[in-house]
Short mmCIF file of C-alpha atoms in Angstrom, two decimals:
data_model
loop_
_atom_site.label_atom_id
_atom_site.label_comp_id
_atom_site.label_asym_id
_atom_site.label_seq_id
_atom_site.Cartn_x
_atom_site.Cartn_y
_atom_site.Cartn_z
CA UNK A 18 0.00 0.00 0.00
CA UNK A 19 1.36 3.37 -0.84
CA UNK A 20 0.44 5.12 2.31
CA UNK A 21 1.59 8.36 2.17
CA UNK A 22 -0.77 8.50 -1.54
CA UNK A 23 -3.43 7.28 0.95
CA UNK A 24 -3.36 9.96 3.25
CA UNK A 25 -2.50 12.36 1.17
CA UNK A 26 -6.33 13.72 0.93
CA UNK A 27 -7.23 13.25 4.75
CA UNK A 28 -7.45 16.66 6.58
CA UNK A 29 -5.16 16.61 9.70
CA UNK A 30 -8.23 17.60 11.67
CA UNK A 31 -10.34 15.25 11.05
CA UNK A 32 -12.03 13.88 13.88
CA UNK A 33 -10.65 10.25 13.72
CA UNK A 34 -8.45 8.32 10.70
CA UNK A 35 -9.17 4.62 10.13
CA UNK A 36 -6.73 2.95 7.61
CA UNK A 37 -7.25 -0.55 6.60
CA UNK A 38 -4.40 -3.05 5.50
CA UNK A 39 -5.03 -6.24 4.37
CA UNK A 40 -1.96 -7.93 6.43
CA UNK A 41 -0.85 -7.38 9.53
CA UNK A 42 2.95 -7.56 8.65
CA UNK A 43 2.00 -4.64 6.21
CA UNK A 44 0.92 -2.47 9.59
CA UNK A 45 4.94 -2.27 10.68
CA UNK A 46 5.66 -0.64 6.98
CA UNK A 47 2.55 1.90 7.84
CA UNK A 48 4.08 2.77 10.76
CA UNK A 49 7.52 3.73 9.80
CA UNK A 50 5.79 5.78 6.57
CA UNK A 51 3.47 7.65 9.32
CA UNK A 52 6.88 8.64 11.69
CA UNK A 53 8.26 9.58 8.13
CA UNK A 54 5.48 12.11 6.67
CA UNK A 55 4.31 13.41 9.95
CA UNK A 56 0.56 12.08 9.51
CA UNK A 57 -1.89 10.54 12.23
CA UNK A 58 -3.63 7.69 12.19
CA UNK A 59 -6.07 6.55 14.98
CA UNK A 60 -6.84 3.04 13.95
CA UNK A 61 -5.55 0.28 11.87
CA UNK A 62 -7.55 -2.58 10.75
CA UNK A 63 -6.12 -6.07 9.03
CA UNK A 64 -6.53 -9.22 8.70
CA UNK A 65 -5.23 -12.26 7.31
CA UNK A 66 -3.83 -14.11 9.90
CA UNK A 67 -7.49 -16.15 10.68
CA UNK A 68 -5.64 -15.89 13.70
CA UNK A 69 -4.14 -19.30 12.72
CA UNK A 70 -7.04 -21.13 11.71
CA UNK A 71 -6.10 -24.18 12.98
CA UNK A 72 -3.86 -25.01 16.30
CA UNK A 73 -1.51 -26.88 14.66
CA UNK A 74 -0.57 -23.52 12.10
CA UNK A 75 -1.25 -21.19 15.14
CA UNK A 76 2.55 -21.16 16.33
CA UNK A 77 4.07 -20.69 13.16
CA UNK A 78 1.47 -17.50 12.25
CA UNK A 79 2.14 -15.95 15.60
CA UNK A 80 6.17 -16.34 14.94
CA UNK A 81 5.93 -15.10 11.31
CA UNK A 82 3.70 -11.93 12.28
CA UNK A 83 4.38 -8.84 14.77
CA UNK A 84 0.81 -8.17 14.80
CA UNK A 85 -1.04 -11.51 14.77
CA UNK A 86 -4.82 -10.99 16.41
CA UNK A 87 -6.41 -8.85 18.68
CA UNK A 88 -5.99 -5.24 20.01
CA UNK A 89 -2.27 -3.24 20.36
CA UNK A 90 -0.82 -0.02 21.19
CA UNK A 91 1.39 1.58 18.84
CA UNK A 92 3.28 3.29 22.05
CA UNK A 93 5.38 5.88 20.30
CA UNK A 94 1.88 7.51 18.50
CA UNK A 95 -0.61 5.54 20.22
CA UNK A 96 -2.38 4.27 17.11
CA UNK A 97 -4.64 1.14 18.20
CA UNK A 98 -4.16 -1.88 15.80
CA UNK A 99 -6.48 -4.37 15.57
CA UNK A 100 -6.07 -7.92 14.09
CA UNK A 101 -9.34 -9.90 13.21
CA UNK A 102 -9.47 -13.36 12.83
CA UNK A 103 -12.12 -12.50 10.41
CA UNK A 104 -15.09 -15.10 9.30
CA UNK A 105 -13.89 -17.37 6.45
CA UNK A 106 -11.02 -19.33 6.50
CA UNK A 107 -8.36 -20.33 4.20
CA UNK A 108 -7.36 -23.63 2.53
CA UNK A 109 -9.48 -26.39 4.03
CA UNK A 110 -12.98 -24.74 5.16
CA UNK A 111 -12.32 -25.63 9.28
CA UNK A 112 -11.25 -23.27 12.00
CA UNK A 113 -9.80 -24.50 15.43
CA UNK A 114 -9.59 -22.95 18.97
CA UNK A 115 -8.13 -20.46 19.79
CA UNK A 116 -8.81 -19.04 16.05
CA UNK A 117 -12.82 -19.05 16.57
CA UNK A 118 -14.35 -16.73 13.46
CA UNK A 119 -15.60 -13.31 14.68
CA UNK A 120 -17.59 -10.32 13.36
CA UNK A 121 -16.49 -7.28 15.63
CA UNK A 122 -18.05 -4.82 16.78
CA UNK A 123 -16.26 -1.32 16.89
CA UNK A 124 -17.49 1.59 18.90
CA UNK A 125 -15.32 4.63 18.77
CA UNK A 126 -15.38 7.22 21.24
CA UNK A 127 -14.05 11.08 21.38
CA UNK A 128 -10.94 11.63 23.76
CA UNK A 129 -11.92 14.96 25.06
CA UNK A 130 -8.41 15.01 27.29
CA UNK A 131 -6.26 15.68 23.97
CA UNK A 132 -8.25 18.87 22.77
#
């Protein structure tokens, strides 16, 4: 993703920025372009992963990816990050605890202490 061509039309006031990238290993590449061209980003949304779809590929997805499912902090900016395991599933159509599918839910709020 060419991020800096993404954000190049988003107002720096807007009231919250929500990028989306496909995989998480792509998020670490956002990052370094957002420290480099001085934009802000509230939250990043991926994929992927299906959080390892099965238990026996779950250890080798959470070694191969910085990012692999859930919620994180970006601490130097404080972007949040979220990974979702998503609802379909890829190669053989099964998915195994602990990569159950999801739908979430997403309810942002206004931080009125950073005004």
């Amino acid at each position: 993703m060419d991020t800096e061509k993404a954000l190049s039309e988003c107002p720096s006031n807007a009231s919250a920025t929500i990028l989306m990238e496909h995989q998480p290993n792509g998020v670490a590449s956002v990052l370094r372009t957002l420290e480099k061209i001085n934009k802000r980003v509230d939250l990043i949304l991926a994929g992927h992963t299906h959080a390892g779809q099965m238990f026996v590929v779950w250890p080798i997805g959470y070694l191969m990816n910085h990012f692999f499912y859930g919620l994180y902090t970006y601490p130097p900016s404080g972007v949040q990050i979220y990974v979702s395991s998503g609802i379909n599933f890829w190669g053989p159509p099964i998915k195994m605890f602990p990569s159950l599918c999801e739908i979430v839910k997403i309810r942002l709020h206004r931080d009125f202490t950073n005004n």
